[in-house]
JSON list of C-alpha atoms in Angstrom, two decimals:
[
{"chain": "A", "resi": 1, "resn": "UNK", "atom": "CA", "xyz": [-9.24, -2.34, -13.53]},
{"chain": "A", "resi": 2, "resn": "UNK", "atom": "CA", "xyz": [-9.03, 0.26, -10.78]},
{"chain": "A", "resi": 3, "resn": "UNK", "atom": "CA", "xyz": [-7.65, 2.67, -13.37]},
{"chain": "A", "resi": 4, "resn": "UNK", "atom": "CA", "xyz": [-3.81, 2.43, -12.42]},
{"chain": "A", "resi": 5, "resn": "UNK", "atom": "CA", "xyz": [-2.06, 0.32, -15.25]},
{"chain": "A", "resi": 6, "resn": "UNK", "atom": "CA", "xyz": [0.75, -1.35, -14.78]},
{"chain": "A", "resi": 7, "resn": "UNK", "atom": "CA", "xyz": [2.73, -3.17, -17.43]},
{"chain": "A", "resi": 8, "resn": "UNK", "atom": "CA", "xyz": [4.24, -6.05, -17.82]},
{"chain": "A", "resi": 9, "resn": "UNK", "atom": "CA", "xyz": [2.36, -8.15, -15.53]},
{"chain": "A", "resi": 10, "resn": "UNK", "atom": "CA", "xyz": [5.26, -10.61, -14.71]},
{"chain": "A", "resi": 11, "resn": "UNK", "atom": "CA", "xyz": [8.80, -10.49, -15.78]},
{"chain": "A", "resi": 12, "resn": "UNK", "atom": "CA", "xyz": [11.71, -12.65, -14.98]},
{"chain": "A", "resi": 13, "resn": "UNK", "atom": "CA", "xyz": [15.02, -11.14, -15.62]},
{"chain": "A", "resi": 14, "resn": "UNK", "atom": "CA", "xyz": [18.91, -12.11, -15.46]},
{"chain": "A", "resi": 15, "resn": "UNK", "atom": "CA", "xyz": [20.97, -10.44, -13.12]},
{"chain": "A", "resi": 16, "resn": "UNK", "atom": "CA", "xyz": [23.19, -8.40, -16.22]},
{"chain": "A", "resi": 17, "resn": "UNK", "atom": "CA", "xyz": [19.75, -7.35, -18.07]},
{"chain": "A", "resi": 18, "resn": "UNK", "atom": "CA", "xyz": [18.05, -4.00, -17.83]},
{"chain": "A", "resi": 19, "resn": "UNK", "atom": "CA", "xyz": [14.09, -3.64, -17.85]},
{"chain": "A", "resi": 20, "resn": "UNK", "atom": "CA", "xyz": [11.49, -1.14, -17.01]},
{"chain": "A", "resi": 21, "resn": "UNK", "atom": "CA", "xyz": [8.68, -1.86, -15.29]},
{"chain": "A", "resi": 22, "resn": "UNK", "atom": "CA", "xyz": [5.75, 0.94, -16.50]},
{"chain": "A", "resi": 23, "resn": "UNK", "atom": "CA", "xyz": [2.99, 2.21, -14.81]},
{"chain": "A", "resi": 24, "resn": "UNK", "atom": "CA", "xyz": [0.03, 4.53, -15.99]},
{"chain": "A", "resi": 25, "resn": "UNK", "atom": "CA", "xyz": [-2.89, 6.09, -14.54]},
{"chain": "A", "resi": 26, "resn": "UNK", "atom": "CA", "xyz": [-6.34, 7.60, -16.05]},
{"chain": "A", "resi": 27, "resn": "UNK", "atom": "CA", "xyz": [-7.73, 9.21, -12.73]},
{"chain": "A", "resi": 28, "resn": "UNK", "atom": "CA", "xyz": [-6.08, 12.13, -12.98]},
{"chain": "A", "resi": 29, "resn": "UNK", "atom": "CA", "xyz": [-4.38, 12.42, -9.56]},
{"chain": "A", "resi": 30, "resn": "UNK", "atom": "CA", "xyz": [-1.54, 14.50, -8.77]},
{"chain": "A", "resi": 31, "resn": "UNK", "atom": "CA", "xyz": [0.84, 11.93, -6.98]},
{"chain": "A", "resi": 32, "resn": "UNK", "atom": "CA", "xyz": [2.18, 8.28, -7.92]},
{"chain": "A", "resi": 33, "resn": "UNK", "atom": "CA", "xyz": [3.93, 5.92, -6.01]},
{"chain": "A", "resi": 34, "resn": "UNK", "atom": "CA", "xyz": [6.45, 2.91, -6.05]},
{"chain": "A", "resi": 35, "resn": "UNK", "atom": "CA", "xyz": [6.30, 0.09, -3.54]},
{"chain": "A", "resi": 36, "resn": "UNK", "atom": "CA", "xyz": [7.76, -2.92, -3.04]},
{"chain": "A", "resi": 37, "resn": "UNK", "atom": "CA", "xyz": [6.22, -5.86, -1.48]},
{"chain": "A", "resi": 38, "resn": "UNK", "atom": "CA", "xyz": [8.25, -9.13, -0.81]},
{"chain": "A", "resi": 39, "resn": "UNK", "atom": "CA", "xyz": [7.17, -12.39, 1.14]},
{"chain": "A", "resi": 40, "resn": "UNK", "atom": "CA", "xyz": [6.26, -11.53, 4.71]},
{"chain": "A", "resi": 41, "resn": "UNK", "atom": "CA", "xyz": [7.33, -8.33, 4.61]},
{"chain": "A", "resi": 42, "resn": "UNK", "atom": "CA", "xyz": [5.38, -5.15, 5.00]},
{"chain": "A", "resi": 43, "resn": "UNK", "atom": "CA", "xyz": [5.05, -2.88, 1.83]},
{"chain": "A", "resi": 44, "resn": "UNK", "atom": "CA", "xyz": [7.70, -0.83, 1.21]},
{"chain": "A", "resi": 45, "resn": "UNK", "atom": "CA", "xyz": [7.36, 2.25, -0.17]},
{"chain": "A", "resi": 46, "resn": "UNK", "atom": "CA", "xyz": [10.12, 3.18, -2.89]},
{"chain": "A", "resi": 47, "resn": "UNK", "atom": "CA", "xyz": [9.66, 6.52, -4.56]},
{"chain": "A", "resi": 48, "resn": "UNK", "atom": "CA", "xyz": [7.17, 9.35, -4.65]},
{"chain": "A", "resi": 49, "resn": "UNK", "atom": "CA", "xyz": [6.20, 11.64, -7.56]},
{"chain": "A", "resi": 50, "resn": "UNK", "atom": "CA", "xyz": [3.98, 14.56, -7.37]},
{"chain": "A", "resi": 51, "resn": "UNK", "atom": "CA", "xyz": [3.84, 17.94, -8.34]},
{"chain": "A", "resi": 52, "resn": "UNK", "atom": "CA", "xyz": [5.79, 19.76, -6.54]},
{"chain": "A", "resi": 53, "resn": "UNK", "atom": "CA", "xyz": [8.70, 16.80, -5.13]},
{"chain": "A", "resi": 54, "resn": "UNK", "atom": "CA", "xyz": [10.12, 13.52, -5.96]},
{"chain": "A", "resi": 55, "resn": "UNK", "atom": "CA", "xyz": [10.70, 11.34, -2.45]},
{"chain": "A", "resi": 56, "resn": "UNK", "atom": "CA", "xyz": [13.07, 8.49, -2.01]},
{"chain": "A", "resi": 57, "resn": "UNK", "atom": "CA", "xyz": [13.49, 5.57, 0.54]},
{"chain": "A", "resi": 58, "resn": "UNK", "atom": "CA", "xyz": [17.12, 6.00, 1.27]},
{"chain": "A", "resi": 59, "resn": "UNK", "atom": "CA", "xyz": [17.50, 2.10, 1.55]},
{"chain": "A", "resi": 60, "resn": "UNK", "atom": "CA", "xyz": [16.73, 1.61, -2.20]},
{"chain": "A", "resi": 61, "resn": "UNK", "atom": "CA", "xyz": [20.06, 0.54, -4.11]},
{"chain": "A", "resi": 62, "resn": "UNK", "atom": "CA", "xyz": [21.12, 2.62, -7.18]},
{"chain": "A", "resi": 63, "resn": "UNK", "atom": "CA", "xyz": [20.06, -0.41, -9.09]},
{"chain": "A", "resi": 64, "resn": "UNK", "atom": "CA", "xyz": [16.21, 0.95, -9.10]},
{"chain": "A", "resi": 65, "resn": "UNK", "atom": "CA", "xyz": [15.89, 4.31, -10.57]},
{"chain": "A", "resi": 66, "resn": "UNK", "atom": "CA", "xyz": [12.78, 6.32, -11.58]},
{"chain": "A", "resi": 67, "resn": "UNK", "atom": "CA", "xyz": [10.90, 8.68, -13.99]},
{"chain": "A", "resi": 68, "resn": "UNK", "atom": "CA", "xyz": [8.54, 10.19, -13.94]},
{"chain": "A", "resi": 69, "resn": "UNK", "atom": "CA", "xyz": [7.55, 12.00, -17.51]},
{"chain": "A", "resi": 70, "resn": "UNK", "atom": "CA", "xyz": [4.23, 13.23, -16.60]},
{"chain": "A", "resi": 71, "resn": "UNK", "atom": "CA", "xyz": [1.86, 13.60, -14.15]},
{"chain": "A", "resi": 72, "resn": "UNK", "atom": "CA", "xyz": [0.13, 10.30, -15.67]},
{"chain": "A", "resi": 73, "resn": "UNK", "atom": "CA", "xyz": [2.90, 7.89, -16.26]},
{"chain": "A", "resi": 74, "resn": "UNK", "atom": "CA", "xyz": [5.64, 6.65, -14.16]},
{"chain": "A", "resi": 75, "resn": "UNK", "atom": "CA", "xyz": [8.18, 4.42, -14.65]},
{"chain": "A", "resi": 76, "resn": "UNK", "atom": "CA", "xyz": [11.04, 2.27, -12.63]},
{"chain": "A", "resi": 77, "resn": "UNK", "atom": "CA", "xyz": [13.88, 1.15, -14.59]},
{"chain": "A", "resi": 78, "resn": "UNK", "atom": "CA", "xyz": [16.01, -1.60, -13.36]},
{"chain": "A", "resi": 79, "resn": "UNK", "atom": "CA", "xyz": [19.27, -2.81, -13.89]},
{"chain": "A", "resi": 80, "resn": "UNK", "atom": "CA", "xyz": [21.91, -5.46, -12.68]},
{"chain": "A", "resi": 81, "resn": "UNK", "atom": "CA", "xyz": [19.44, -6.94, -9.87]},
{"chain": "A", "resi": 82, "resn": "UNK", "atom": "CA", "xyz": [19.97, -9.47, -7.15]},
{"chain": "A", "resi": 83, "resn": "UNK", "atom": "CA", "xyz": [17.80, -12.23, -6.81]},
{"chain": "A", "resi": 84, "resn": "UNK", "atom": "CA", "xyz": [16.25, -10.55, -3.27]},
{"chain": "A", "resi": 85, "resn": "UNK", "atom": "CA", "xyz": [14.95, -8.46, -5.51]},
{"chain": "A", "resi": 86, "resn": "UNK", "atom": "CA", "xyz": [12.58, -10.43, -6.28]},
{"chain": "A", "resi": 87, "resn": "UNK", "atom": "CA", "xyz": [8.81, -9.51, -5.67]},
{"chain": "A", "resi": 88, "resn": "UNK", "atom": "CA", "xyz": [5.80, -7.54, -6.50]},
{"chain": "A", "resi": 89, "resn": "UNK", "atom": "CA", "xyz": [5.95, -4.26, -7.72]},
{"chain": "A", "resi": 90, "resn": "UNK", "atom": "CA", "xyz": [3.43, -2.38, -7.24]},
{"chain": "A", "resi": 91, "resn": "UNK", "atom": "CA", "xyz": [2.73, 1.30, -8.48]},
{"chain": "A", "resi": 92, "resn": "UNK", "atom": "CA", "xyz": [-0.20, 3.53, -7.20]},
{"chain": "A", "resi": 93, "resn": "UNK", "atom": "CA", "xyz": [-1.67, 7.09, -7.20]},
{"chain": "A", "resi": 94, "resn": "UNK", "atom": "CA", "xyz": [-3.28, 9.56, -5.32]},
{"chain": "A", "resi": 95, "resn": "UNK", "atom": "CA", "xyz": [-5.02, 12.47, -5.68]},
{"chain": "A", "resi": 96, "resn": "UNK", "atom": "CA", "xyz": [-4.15, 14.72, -2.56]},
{"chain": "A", "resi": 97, "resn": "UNK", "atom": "CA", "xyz": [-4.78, 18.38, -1.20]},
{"chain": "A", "resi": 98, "resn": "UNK", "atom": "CA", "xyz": [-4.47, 19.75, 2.94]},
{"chain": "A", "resi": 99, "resn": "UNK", "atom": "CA", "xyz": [-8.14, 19.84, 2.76]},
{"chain": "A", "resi": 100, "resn": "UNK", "atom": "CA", "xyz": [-9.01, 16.79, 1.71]},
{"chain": "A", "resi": 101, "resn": "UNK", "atom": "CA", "xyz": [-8.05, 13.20, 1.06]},
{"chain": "A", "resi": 102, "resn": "UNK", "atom": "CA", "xyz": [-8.95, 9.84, -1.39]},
{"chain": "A", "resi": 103, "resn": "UNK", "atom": "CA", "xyz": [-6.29, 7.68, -0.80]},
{"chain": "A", "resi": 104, "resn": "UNK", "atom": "CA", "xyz": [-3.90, 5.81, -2.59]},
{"chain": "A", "resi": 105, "resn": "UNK", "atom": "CA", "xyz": [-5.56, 3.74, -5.64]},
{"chain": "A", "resi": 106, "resn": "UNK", "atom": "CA", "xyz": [-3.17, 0.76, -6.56]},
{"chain": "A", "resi": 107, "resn": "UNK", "atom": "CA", "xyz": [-2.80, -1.05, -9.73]},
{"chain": "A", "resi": 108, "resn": "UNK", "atom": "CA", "xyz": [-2.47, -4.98, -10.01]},
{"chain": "A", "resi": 109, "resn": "UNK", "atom": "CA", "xyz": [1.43, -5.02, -9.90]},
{"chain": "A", "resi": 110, "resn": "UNK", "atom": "CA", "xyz": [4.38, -6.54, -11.62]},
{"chain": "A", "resi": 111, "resn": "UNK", "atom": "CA", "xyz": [5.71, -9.97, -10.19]},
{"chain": "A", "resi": 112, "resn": "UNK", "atom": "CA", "xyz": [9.52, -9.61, -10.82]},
{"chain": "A", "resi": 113, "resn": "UNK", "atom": "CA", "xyz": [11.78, -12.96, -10.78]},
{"chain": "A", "resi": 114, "resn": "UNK", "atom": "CA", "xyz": [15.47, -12.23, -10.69]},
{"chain": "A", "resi": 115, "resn": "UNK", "atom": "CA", "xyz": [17.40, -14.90, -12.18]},
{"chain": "B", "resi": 1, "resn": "UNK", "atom": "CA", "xyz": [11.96, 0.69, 12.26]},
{"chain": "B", "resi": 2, "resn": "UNK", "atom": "CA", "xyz": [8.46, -0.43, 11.81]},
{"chain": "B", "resi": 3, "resn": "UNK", "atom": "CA", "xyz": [6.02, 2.20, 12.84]},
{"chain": "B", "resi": 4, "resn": "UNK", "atom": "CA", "xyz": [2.83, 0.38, 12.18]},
{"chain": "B", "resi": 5, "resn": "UNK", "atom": "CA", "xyz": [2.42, -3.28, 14.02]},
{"chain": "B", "resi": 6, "resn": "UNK", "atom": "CA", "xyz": [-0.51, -5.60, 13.01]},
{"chain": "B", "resi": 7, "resn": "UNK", "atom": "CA", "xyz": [-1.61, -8.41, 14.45]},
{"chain": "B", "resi": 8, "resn": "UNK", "atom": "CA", "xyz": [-2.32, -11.54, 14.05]},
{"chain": "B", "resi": 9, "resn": "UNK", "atom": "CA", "xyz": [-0.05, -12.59, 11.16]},
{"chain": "B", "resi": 10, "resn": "UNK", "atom": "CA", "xyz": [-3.05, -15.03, 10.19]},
{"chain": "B", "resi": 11, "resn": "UNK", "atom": "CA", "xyz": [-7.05, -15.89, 11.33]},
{"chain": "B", "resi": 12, "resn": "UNK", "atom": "CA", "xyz": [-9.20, -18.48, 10.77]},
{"chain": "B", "resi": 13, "resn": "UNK", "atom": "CA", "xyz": [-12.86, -17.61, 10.73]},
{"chain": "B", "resi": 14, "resn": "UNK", "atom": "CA", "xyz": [-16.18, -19.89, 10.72]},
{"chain": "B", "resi": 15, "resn": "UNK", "atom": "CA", "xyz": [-18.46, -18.30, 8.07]},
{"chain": "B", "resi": 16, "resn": "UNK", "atom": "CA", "xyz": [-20.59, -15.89, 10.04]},
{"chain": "B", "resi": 17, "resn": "UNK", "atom": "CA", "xyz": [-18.32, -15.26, 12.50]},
{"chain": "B", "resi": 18, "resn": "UNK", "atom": "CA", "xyz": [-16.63, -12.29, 13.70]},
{"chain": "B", "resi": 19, "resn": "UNK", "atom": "CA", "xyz": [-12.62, -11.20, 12.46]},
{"chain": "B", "resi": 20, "resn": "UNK", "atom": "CA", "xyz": [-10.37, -8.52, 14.37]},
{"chain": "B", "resi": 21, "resn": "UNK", "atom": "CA", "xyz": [-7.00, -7.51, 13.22]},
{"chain": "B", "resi": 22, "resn": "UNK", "atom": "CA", "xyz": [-5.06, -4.86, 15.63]},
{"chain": "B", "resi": 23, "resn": "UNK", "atom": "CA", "xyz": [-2.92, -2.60, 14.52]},
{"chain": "B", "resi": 24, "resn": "UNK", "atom": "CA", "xyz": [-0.98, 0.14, 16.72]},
{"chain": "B", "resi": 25, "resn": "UNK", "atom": "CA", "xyz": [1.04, 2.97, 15.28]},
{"chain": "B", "resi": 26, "resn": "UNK", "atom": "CA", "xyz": [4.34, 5.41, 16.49]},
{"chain": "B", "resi": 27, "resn": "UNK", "atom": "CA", "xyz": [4.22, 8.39, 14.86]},
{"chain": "B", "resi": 28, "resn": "UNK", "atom": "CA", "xyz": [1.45, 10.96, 16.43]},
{"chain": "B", "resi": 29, "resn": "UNK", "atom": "CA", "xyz": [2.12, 13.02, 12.46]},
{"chain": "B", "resi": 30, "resn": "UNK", "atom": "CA", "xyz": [0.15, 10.23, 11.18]},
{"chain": "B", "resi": 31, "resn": "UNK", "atom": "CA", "xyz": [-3.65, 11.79, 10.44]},
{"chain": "B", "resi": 32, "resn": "UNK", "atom": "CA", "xyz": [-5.50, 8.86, 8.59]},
{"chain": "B", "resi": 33, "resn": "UNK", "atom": "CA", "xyz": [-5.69, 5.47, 8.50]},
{"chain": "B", "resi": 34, "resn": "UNK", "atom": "CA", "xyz": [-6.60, 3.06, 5.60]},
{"chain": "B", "resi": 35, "resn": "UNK", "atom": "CA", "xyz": [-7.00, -0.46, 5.96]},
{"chain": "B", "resi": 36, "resn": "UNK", "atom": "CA", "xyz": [-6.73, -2.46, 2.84]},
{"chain": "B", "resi": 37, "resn": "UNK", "atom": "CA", "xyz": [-7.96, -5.63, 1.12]},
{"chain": "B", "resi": 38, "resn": "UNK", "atom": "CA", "xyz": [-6.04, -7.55, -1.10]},
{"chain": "B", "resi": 39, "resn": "UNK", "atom": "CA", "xyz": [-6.20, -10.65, -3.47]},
{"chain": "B", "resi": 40, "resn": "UNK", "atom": "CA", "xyz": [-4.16, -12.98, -4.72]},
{"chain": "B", "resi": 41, "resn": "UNK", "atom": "CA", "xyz": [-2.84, -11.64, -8.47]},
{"chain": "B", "resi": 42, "resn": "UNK", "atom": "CA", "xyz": [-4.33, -8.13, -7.01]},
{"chain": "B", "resi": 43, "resn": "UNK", "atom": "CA", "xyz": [-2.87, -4.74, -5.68]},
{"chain": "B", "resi": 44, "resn": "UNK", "atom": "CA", "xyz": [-4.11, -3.64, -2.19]},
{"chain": "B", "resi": 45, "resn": "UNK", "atom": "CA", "xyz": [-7.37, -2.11, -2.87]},
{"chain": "B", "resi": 46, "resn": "UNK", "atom": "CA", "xyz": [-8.88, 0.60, 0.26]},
{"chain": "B", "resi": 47, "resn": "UNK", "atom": "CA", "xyz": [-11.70, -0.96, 1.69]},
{"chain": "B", "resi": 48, "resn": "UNK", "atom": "CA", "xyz": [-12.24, 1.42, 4.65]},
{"chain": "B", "resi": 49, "resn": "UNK", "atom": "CA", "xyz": [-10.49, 4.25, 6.74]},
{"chain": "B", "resi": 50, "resn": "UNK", "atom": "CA", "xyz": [-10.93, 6.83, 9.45]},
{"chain": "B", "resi": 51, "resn": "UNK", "atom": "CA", "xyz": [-9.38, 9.93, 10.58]},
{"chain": "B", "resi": 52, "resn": "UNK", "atom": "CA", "xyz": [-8.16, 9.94, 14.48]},
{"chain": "B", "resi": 53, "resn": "UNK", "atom": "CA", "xyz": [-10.84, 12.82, 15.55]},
{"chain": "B", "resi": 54, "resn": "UNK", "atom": "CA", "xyz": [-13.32, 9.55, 15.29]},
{"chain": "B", "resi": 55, "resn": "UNK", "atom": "CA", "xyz": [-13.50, 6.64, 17.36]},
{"chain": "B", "resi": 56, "resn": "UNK", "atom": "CA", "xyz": [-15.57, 4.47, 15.21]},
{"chain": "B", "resi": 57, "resn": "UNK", "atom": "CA", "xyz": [-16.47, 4.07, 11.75]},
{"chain": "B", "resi": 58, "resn": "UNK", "atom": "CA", "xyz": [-18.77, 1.50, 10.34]},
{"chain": "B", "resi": 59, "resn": "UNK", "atom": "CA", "xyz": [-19.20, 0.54, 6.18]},
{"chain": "B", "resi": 60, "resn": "UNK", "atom": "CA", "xyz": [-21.89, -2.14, 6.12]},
{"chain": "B", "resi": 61, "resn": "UNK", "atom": "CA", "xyz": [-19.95, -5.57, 7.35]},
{"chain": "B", "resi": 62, "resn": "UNK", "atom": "CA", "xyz": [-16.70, -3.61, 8.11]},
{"chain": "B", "resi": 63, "resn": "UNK", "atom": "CA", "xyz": [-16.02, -0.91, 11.04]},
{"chain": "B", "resi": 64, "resn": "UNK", "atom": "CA", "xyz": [-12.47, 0.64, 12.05]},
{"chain": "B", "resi": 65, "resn": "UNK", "atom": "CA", "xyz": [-12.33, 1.26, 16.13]},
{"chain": "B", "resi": 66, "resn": "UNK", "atom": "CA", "xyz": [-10.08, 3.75, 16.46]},
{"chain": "B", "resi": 67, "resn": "UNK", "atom": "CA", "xyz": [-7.96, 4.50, 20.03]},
{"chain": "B", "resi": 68, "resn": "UNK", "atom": "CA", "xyz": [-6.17, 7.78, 19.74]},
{"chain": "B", "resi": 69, "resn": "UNK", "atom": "CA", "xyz": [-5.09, 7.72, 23.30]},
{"chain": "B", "resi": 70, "resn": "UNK", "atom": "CA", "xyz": [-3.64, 4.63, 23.14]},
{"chain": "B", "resi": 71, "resn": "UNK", "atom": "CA", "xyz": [-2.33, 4.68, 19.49]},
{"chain": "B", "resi": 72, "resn": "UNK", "atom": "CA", "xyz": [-4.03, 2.03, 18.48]},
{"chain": "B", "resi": 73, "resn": "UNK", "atom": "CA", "xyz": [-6.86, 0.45, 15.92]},
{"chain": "B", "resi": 74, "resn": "UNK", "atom": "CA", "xyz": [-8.70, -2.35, 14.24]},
{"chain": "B", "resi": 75, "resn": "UNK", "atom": "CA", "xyz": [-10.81, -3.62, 11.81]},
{"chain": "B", "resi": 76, "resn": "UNK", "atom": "CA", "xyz": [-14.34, -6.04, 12.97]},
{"chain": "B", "resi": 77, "resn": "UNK", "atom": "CA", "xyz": [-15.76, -8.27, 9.92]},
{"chain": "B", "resi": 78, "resn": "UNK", "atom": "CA", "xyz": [-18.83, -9.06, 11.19]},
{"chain": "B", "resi": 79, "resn": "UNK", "atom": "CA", "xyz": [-20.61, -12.20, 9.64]},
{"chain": "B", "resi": 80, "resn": "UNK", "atom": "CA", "xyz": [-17.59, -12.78, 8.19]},
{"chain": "B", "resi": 81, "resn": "UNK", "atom": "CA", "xyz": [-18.04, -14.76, 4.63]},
{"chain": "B", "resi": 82, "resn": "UNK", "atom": "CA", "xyz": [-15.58, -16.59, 2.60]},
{"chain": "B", "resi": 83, "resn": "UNK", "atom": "CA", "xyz": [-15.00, -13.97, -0.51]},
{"chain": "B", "resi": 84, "resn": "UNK", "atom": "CA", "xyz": [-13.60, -11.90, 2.44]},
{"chain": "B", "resi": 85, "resn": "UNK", "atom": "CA", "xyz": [-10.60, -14.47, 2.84]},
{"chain": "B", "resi": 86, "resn": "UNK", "atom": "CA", "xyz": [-7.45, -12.23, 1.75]},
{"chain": "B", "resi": 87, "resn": "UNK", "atom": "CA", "xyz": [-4.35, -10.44, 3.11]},
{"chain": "B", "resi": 88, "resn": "UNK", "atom": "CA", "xyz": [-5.62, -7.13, 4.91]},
{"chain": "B", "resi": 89, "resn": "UNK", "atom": "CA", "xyz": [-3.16, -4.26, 5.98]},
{"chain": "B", "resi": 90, "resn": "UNK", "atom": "CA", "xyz": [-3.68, -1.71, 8.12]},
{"chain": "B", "resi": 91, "resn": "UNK", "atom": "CA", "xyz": [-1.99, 1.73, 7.53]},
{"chain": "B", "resi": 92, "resn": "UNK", "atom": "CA", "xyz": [-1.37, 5.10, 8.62]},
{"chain": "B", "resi": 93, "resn": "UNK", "atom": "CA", "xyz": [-0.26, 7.98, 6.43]},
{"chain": "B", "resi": 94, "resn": "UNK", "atom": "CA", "xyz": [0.20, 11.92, 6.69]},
{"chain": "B", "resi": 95, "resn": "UNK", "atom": "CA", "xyz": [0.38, 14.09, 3.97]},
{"chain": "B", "resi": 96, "resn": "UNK", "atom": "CA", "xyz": [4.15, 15.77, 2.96]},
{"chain": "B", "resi": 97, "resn": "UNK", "atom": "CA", "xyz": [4.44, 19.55, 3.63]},
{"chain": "B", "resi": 98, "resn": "UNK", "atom": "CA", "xyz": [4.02, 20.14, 0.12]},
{"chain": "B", "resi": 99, "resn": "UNK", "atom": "CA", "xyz": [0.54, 18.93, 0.46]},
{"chain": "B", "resi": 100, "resn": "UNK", "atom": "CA", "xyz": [0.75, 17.21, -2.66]},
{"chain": "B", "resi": 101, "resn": "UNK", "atom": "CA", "xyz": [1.53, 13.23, -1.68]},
{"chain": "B", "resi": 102, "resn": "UNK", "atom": "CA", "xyz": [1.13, 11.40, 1.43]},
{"chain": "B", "resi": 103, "resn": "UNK", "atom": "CA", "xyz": [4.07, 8.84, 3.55]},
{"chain": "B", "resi": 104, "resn": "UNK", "atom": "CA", "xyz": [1.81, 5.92, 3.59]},
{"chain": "B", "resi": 105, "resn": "UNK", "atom": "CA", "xyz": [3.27, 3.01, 6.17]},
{"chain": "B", "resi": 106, "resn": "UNK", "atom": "CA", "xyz": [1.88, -0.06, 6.08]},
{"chain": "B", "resi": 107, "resn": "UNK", "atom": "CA", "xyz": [1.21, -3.16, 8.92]},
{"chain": "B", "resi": 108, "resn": "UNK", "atom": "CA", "xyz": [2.93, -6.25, 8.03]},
{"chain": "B", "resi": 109, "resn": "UNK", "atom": "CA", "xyz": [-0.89, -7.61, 6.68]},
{"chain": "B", "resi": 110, "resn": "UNK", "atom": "CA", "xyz": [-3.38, -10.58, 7.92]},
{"chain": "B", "resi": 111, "resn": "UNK", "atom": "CA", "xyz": [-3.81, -13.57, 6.28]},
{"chain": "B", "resi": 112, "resn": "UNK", "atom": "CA", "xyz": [-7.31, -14.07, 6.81]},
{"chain": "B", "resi": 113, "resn": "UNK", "atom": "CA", "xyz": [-9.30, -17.40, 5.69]},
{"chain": "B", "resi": 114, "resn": "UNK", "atom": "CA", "xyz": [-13.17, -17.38, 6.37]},
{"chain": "B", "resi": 115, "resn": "UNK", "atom": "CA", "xyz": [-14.24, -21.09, 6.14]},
{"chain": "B", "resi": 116, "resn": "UNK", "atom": "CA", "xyz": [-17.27, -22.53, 4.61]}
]
């Protein structure tokens, strides 16, 4: 485990359902992430949590929206999805400051099937 | 618009042998550069990086050559071995104004298969 939990490990979903996908991390870092990585396509990053902001990819449809209770848990809660949006999910963290950096720790991702 | 281009989309590799994936970025804000490693069933995991006031940067079997100049880098396997076959992506990031979380933009990754 690299310390960034994410839960469930696959789901497969209709397209009228609603789900959350949940992610969790015990390194205490100050940031966490959303991407989104499809088939021969290059990760794309969703949302952004920290302390101070919350950052969104314009391009994301309404259909994905976040939370983000705590500095330690974030989740992305879906609802009436397309089959594109099919893919992993993948949630990570970071622990960042102007003076220094440690990069983005990822967890093992959630393999969403749209159905 | 994709700032960071890697290439090759895949590489084949004798065991021992050497790997290079390029990468070449856009965006001058960009002040560090990951690469990562990942598995099948696995998130990307950072494997090594470098920050653009170095030109080289060496971690055992891997080292990042870095061309500010030019805008470009890449990562040398040497004696490449077959646990190193995965998908790596390159990456460039900067940090937001807050300080507090960083824009990381990947490469589109390399397939890369180190045979026996």
């Amino acid at each position: 485990e690299t310390g960034v939990t994410q839960t469930p490990r696959h789901l497969v979903m209709g397209m009228t359902n609603k789900k959350s996908l949940k992610c969790e991390q015990h390194l205490g870092h100050n940031a966490m992430y959303w991407y989104k990585q499809s088939a021969k396509k290059p990760l794309e990053l969703m949302f952004v949590y920290s302390l101070e902001e919350r950052v969104e990819n314009n391009s994301v449809p309404s259909r994905f929206s976040p939370e983000c209770p705590n500095s330690s848990h974030l989740f992305l809660h879906l609802h009436t999805l397309q089959p594109e949006d099919s893919a992993l999910y993948l949630c990570a963290s970071s622990q960042d400051t102007i003076r220094s950096n440690y990069g983005y720790t990822f967890g093992s991702g959630t393999r969403l099937t749209v159905v | 618009q994709q700032q960071v281009k890697q290439s090759p989309q895949s590489l084949i590799v004798q065991k021992g042998g050497i790997s290079i994936i390029n990468c070449a970025y856009e965006n001058t804000a960009f002040d560090y550069f990951p690469w990562y490693q990942q598995f099948p069933g696995k998130g990307p995991a950072l494997l090594i990086a470098i920050r653009p006031d170095v030109s080289e940067k060496k971690e055992g079997r891997f080292t990042i050559s870095f061309n500010k100049s030019a805008k470009q880098f890449s990562l040398h396997i040497m004696d490449s071995q077959p646990g190193d076959s995965a998908t790596y992506f390159c990456a460039a990031t900067y940090l937001f104004s807050s300080g507090s979380a960083r824009q990381l933009t990947f490469g589109s990754g390399t397939q890369l298969t180190v045979l026996p």
